[in-house]
Short mmCIF file of C-alpha atoms in Angstrom, two decimals:
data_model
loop_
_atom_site.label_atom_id
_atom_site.label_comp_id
_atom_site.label_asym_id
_atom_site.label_seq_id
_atom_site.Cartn_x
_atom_site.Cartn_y
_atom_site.Cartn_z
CA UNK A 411 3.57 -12.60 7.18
CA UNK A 412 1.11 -10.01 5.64
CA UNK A 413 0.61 -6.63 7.23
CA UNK A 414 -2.45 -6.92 8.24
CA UNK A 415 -1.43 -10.90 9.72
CA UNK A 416 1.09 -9.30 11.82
CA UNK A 417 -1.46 -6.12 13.33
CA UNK A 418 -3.51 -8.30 14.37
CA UNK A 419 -0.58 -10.88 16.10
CA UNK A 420 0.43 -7.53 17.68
CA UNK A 421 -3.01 -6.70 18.80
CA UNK A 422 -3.36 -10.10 20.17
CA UNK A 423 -0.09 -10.00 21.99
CA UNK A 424 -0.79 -6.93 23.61
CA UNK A 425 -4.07 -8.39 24.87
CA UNK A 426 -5.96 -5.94 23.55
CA UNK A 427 -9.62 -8.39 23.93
CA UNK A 428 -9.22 -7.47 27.16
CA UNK A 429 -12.79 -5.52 28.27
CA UNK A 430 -11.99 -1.86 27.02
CA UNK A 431 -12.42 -0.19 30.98
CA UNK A 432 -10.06 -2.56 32.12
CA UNK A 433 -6.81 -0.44 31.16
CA UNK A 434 -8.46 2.66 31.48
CA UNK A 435 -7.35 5.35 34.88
CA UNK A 436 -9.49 6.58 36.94
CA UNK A 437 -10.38 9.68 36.17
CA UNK A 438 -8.76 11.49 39.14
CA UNK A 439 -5.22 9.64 38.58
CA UNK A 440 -2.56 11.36 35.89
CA UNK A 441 -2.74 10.17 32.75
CA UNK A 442 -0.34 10.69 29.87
CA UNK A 443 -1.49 10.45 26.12
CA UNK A 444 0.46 10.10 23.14
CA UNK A 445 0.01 10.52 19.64
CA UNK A 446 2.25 9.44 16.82
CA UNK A 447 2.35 11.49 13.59
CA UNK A 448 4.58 12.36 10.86
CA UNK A 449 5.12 15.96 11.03
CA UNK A 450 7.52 18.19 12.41
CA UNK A 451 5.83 20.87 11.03
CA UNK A 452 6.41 23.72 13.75
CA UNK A 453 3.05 25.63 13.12
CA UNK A 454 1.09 22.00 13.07
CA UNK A 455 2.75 21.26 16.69
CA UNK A 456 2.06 24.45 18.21
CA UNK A 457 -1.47 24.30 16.91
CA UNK A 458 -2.14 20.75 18.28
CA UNK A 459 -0.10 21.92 21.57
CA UNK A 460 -2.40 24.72 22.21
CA UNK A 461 -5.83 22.19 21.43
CA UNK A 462 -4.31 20.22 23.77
CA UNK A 463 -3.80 22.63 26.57
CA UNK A 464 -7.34 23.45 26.16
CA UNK A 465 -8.03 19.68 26.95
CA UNK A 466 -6.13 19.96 29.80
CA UNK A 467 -7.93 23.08 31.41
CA UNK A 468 -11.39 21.30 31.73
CA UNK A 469 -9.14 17.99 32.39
CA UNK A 470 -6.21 18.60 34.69
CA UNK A 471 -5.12 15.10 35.26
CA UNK A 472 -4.53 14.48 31.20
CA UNK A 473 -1.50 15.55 29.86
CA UNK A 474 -1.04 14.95 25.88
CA UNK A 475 2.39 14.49 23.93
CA UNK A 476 2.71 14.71 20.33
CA UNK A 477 4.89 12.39 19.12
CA UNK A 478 6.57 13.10 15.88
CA UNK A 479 8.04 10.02 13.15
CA UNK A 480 9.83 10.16 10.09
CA UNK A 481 6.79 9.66 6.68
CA UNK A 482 9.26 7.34 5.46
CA UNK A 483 8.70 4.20 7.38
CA UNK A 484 5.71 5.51 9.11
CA UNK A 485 3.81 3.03 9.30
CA UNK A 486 6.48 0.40 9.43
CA UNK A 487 7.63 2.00 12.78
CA UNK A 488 3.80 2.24 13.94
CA UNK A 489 3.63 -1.67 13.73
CA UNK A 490 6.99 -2.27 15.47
CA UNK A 491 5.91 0.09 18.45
CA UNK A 492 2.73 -1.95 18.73
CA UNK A 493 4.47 -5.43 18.56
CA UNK A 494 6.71 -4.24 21.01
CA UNK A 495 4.41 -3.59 23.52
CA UNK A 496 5.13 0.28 23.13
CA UNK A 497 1.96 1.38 21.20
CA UNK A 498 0.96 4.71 21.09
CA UNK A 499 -2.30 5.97 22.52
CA UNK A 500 -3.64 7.61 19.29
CA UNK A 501 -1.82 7.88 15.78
CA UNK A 502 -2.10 9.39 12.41
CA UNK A 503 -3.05 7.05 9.86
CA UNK A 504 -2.07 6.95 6.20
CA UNK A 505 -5.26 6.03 3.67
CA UNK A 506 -2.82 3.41 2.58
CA UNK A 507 -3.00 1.35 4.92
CA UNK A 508 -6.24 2.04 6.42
CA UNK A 509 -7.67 -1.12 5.95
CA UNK A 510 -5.27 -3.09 7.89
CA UNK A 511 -5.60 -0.69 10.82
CA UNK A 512 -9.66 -1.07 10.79
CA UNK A 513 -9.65 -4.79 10.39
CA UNK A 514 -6.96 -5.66 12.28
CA UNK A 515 -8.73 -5.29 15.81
CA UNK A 516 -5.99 -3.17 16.85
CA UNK A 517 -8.39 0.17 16.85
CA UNK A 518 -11.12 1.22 19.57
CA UNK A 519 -14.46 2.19 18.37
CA UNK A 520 -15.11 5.14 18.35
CA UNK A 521 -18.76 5.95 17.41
CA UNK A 522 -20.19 6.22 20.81
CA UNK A 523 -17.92 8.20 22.38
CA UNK A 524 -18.09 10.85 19.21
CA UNK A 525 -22.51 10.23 19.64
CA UNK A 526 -22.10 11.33 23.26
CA UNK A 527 -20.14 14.12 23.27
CA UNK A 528 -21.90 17.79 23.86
CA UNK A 529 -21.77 19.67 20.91
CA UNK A 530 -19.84 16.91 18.44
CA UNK A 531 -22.78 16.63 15.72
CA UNK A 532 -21.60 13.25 14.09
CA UNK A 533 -24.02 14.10 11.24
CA UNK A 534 -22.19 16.67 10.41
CA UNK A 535 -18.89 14.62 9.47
CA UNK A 536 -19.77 13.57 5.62
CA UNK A 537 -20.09 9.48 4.78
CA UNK A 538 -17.99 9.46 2.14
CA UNK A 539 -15.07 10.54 4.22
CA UNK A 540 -15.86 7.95 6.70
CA UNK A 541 -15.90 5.54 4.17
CA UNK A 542 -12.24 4.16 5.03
CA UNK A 543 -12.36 4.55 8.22
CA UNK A 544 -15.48 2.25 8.96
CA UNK A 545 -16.72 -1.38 9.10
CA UNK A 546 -19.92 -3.19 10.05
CA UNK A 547 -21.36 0.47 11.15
CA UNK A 548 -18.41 1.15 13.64
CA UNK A 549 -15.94 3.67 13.22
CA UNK A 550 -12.30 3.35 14.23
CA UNK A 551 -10.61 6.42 13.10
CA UNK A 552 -11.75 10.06 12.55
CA UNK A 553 -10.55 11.28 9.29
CA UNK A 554 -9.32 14.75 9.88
CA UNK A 555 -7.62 15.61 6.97
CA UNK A 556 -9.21 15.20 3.53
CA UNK A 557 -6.58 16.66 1.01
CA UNK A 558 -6.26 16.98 -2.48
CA UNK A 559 -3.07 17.16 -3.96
CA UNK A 560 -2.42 20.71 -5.48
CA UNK A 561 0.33 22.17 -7.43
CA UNK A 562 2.28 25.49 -5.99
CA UNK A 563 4.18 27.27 -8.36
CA UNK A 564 6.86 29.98 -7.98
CA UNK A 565 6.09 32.66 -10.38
CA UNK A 566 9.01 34.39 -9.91
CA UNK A 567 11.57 31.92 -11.77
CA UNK A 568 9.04 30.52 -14.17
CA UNK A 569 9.06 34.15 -15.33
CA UNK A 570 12.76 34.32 -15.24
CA UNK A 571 12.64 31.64 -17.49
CA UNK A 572 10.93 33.29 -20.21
CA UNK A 573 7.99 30.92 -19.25
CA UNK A 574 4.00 31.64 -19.04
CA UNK A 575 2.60 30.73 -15.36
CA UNK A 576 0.54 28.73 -14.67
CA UNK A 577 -2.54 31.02 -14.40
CA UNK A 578 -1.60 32.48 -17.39
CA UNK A 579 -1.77 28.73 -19.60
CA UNK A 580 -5.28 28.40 -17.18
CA UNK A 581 -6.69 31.23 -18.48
CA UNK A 582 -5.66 30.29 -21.87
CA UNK A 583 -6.92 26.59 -21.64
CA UNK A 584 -3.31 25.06 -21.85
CA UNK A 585 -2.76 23.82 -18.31
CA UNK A 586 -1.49 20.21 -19.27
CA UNK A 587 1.38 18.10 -18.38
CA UNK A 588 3.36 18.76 -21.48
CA UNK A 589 3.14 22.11 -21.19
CA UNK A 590 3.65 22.25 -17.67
CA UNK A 591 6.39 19.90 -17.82
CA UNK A 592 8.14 22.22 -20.66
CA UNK A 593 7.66 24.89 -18.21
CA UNK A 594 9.74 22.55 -15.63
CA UNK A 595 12.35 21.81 -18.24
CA UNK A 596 13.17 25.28 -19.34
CA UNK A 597 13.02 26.73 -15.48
CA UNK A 598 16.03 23.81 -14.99
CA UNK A 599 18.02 24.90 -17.84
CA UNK A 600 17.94 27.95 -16.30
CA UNK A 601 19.49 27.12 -13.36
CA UNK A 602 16.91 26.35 -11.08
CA UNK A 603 15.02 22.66 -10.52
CA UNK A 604 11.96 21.77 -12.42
CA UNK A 605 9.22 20.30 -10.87
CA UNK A 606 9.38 18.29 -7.59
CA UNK A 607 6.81 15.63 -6.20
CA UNK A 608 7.01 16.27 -2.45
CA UNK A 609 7.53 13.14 -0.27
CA UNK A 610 8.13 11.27 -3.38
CA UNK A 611 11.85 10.93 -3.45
CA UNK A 612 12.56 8.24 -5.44
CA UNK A 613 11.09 5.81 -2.33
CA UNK A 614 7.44 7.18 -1.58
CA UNK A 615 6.20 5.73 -5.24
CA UNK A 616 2.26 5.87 -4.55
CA UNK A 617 2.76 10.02 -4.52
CA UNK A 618 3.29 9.58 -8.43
CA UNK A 619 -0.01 8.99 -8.01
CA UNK A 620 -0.69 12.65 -8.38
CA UNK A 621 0.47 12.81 -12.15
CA UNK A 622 -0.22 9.36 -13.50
CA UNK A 623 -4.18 9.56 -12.33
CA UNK A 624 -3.65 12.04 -15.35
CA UNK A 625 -3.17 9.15 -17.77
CA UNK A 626 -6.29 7.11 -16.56
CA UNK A 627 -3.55 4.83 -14.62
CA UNK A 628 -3.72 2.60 -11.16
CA UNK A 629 -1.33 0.61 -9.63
CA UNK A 630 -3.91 -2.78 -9.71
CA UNK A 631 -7.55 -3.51 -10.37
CA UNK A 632 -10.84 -1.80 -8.43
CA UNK A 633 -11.14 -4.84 -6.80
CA UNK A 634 -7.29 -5.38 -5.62
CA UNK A 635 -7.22 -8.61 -7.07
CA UNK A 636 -4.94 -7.78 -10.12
CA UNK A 637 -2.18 -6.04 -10.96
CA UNK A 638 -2.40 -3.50 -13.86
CA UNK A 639 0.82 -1.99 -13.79
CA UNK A 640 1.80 -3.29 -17.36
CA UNK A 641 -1.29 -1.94 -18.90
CA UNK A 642 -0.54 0.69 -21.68
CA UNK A 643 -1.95 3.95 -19.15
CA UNK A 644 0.58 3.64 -16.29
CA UNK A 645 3.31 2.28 -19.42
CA UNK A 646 2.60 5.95 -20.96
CA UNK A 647 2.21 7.55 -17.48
CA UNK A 648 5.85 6.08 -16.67
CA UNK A 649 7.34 6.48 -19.30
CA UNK A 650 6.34 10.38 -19.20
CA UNK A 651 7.91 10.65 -16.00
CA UNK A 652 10.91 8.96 -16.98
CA UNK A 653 11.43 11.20 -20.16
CA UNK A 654 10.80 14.36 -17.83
CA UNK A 655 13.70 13.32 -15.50
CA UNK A 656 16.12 11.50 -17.45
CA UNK A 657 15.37 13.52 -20.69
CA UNK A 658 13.91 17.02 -19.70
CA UNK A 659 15.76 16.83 -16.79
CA UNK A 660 12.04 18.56 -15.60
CA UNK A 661 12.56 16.86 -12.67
CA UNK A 662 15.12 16.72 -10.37
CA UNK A 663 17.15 13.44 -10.53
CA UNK A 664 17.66 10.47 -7.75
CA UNK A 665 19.77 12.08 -5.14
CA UNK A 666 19.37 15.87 -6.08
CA UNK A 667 18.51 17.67 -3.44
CA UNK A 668 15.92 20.70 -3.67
CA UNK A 669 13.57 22.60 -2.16
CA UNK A 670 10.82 24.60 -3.74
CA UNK A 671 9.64 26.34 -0.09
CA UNK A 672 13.58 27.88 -0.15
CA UNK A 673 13.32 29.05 -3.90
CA UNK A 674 14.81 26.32 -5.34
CA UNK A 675 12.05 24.91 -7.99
CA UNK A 676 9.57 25.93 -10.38
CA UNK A 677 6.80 23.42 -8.72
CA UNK A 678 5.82 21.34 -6.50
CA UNK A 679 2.98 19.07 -5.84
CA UNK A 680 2.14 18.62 -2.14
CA UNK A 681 -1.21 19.41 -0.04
CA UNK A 682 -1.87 23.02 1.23
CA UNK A 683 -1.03 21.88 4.96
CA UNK A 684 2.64 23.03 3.25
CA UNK A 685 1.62 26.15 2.68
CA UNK A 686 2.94 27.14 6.28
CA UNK A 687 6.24 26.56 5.00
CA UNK A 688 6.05 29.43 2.76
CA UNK A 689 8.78 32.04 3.13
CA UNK A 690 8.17 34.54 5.90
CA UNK A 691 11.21 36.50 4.86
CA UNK A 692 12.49 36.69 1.28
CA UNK A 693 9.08 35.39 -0.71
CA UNK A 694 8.77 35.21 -3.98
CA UNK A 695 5.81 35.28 -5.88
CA UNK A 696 3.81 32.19 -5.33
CA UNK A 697 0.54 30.23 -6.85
CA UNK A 698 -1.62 27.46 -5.88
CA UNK A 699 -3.33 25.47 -9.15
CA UNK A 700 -4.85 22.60 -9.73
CA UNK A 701 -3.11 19.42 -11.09
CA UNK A 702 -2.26 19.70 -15.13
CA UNK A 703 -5.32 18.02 -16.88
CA UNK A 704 -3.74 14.74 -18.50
CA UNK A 705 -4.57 12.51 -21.41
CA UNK A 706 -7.57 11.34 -19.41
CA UNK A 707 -8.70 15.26 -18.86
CA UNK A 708 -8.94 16.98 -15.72
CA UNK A 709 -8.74 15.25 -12.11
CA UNK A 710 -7.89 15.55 -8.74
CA UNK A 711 -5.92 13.20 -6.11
CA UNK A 712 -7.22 13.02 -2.42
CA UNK A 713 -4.43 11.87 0.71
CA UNK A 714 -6.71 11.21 3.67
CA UNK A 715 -5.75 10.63 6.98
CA UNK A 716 -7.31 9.06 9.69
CA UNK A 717 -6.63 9.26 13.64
CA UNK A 718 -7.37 6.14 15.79
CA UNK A 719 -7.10 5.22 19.33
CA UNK A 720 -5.41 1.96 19.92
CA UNK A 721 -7.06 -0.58 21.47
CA UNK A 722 -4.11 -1.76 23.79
CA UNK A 723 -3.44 2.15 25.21
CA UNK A 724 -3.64 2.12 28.99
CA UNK A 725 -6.50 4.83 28.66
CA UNK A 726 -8.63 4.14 25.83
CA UNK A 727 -11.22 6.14 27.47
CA UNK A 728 -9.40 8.96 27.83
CA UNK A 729 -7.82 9.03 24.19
CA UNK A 730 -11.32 8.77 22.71
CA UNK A 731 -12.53 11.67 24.70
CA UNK A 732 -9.80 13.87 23.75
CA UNK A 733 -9.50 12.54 19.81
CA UNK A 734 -13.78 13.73 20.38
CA UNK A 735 -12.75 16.97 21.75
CA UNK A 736 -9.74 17.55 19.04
CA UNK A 737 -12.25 17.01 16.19
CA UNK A 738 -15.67 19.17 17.52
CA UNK A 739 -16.77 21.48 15.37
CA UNK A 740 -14.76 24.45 16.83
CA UNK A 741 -11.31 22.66 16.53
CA UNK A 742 -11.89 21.45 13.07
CA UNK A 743 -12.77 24.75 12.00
CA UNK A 744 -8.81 25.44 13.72
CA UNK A 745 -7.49 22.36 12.17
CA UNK A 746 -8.89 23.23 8.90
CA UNK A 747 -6.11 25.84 8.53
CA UNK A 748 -3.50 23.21 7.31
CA UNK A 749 -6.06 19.92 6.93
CA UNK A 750 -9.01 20.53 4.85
CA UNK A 751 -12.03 18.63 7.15
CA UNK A 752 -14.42 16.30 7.09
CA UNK A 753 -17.31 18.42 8.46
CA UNK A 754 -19.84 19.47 5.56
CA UNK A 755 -20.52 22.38 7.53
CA UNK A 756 -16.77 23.48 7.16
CA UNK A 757 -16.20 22.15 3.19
CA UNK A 758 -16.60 26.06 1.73
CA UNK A 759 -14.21 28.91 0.38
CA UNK A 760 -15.62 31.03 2.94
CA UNK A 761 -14.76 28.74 6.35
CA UNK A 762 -11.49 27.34 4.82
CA UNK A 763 -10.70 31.12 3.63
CA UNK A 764 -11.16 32.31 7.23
CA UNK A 765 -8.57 29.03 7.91
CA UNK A 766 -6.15 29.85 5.28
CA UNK A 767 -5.41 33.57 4.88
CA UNK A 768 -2.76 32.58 2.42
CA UNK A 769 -4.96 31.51 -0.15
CA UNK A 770 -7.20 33.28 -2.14
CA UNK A 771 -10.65 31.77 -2.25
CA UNK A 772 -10.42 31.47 -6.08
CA UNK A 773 -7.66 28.91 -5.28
CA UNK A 774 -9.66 27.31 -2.34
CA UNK A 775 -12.57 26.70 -4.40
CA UNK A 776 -10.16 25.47 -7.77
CA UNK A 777 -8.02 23.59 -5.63
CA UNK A 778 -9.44 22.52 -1.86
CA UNK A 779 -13.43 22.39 -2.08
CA UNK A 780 -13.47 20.74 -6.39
CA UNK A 781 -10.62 18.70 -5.28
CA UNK A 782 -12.71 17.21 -2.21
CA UNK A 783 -15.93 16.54 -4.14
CA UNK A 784 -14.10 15.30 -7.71
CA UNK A 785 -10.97 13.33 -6.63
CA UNK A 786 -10.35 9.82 -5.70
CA UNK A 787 -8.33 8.74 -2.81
CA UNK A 788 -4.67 7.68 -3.46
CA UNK A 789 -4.05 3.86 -4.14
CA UNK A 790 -4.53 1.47 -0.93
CA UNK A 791 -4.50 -1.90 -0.28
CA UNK A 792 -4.97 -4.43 2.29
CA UNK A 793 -1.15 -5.76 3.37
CA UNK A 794 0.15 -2.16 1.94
CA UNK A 795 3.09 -1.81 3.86
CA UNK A 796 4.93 -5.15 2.34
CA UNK A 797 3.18 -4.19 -1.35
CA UNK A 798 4.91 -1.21 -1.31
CA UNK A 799 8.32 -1.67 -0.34
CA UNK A 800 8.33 -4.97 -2.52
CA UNK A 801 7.29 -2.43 -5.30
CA UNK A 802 9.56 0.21 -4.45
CA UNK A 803 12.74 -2.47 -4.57
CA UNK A 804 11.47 -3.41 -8.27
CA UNK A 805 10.49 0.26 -9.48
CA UNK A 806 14.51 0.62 -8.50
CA UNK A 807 15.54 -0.56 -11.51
CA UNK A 808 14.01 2.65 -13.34
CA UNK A 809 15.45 5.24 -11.90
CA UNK A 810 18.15 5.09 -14.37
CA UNK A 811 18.46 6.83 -18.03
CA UNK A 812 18.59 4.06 -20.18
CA UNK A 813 16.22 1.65 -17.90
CA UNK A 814 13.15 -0.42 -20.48
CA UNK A 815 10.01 0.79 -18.92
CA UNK A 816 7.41 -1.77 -20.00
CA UNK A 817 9.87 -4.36 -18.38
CA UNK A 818 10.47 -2.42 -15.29
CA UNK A 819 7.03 -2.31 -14.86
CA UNK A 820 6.47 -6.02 -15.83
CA UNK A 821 8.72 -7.41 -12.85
CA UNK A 822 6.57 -4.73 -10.23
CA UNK A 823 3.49 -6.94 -11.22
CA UNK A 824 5.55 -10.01 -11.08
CA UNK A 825 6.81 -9.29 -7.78
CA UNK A 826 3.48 -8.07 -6.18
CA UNK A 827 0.88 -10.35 -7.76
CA UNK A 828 1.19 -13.06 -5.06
CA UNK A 829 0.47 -10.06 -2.45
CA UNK A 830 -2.52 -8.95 -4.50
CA UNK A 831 -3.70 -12.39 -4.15
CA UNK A 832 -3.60 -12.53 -0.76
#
């Protein structure tokens, strides 16, 4: 059973073709909201926390919880909530797998609730960021964090290293992936790690996205239909990670464990809602750059997530009015200190500056605001969930030193063809 098959068996179970106002409390009884998402991230919570205790001041009777899951298995533990009868009121949604969500009937519309509230200015929240998110002129999820993938860099033991930084090989025009990557593999010989792809961890294999977009590659055709694994840009992409791991040793290894927010690596590629986990105490000397220019040239990678209200919540009302209040104008400006947003009005170095006092705004504008309106949106597919663990049990086969690439890569298509075909 396909994804997006067993969404919409969930949906149906949980009789969500019900009439919408039929769950929905009164508006003088309690009601309890919760939201699924995958951070822990102390300084997200409190920030969503205090939006939501504003909620609650003009709405006594709501009370939101913030309900955080593991990124691995995410989604997989979404879907088994919602089978079970146990779906959440509102969730974080990966781009990955938004088009199962939005066709699956198991989302609320959205689009006249966000209309109708004072203040909201729908115009305001750019198409192309609504683009996933939409279908047949309804939306279904708001996307409130657009997010290009950026590279932070400690300074301090790329120096160390005898090494030039990052800024230094920008200013120069040599801000590639082999030189960056020989940065990586001399900052390891040193004693430190090289550079590591946050989230990635040998499991999370669309985040290699963020490198092998460098080469030209993709994971299967524009249209979905086809898988392109084998063809020679993600063969070179792969095979240039491979060498930087298993040769280099650039990158730390299957089952090394390091952190580059504790001092531990030269680099890491992640999105700037991790800059909060910079060191308070003990810093070292850090930078935010854009990705390495590859092969192909220059380019940016975009994570977007969406947040929906589930069609099946006992208060469907209720969770559209708050996910309305939670993305105004005023609390996106709020949210846009860790989760660059959608609103045009908000998409400059100045607003996001105000947002993010860490960063400079030469690194907004480099990283955040060219990222948003020159990068393309990490790899999705309908049915994404079973694509990607079925390609993640194949891809296991190269995470070892002397694995063949080509035919590593040969028995991913083999194995996820049929699902493309779908």
């Amino acid at each position: 059973m396909t994804r997006i098959t067993q969404l919409k068996a969930a949906a149906f179970a949980a009789g969500i073709m019900l009439p919408l106002m039929a769950g929905t409390a009164l508006s003088q009884d309690a009601v309890n909201l919760r939201m699924t998402l995958w951070t822990a991230n102390e300084a997200h919570l409190k920030l969503f926390n205090e939006i939501a205790d504003a909620y609650k001041a003009n709405h006594p009777n709501v009370t939101v919880t913030f309900d955080s899951l593991p990124f691995d298995g995410y989604t997989t533990t979404l879907t088994t909530q919602i089978a079970g009868g146990n779906a959440p009121d509102l969730a974080w949604i990966l781009e990955t797998t938004a088009g199962d969500f939005v066709n699956s009937g198991a989302l609320s519309p959205l689009k006249a609730t966000f209309e109708g509230a004072e203040g909201y200015n729908l115009a305001d929240v750019t198409q192309s960021s609504l683009a996933l998110w939409s279908a047949d002129g309804e939306i279904y999820a708001y996307p409130f964090s657009t997010s290009p993938f950026g590279m932070f860099v400690n300074n301090d033991v790329i120096k160390a290293a005898g090494q030039k930084t990052p800024a230094e090989m920008i200013a120069a025009g040599e801000w590639n992936w082999q030189n960056a990557m020989a940065v990586n593999a001399a900052v390891a010989a040193s004693g430190k790690q090289g550079l590591i792809v946050r989230d990635f961890d040998y499991k999370v294999w669309d985040n290699l996205a963020s490198i092998w977009n460098g080469w030209g590659a993709s994971p299967w055709s524009a249209d979905g239909k086809t898988c392109t694994m084998t063809e020679q840009p993600m063969v070179d992409a792969m095979t240039f990670i491979h060498d930087a791991i298993f040769k280099q040793k650039a990158i730390p290894g299957p089952g090394v464990s390091a952190d580059f927010f504790a001092g531990d690596a030269a680099m890491t590629i992640t999105q700037i809602s991790r800059a909060s986990l910079l060191p308070k105490e003990n810093p070292f000397s850090w930078d935010l750059v854009p990705l390495p220019a590859g092969p192909a040239g220059e380019y940016a990678v975009i994570g977007q997530a969406g947040i929906g209200v589930f069609a099946n919540s006992k208060n469907p009302k209720e969770a559209a009015d708050f996910l309305a209040f939670f993305t105004n104008p005023e609390n996106s400006a709020k949210l846009a200190q860790f989760f660059p947003p959608a609103r045009a009005s908000l998409l400059n170095a100045e607003v996001l500056g105000a947002a993010n006092p860490l960063l400079t705004p030469e690194q907004i504008e480099a990283v955040v605001v060219k990222g948003i309106s020159t990068g393309v949106v990490k790899p999705g597919h309908a049915g994404f969930a079973e694509i990607q663990q079925t390609a993640r049990a194949a891809l296991d086969a190269l995470w070892v030193a002397d694995a063949d690439v080509p035919a590593v890569l040969k028995s991913v298509c083999d194995r996820i063809q049929p699902l493309l075909a779908q």
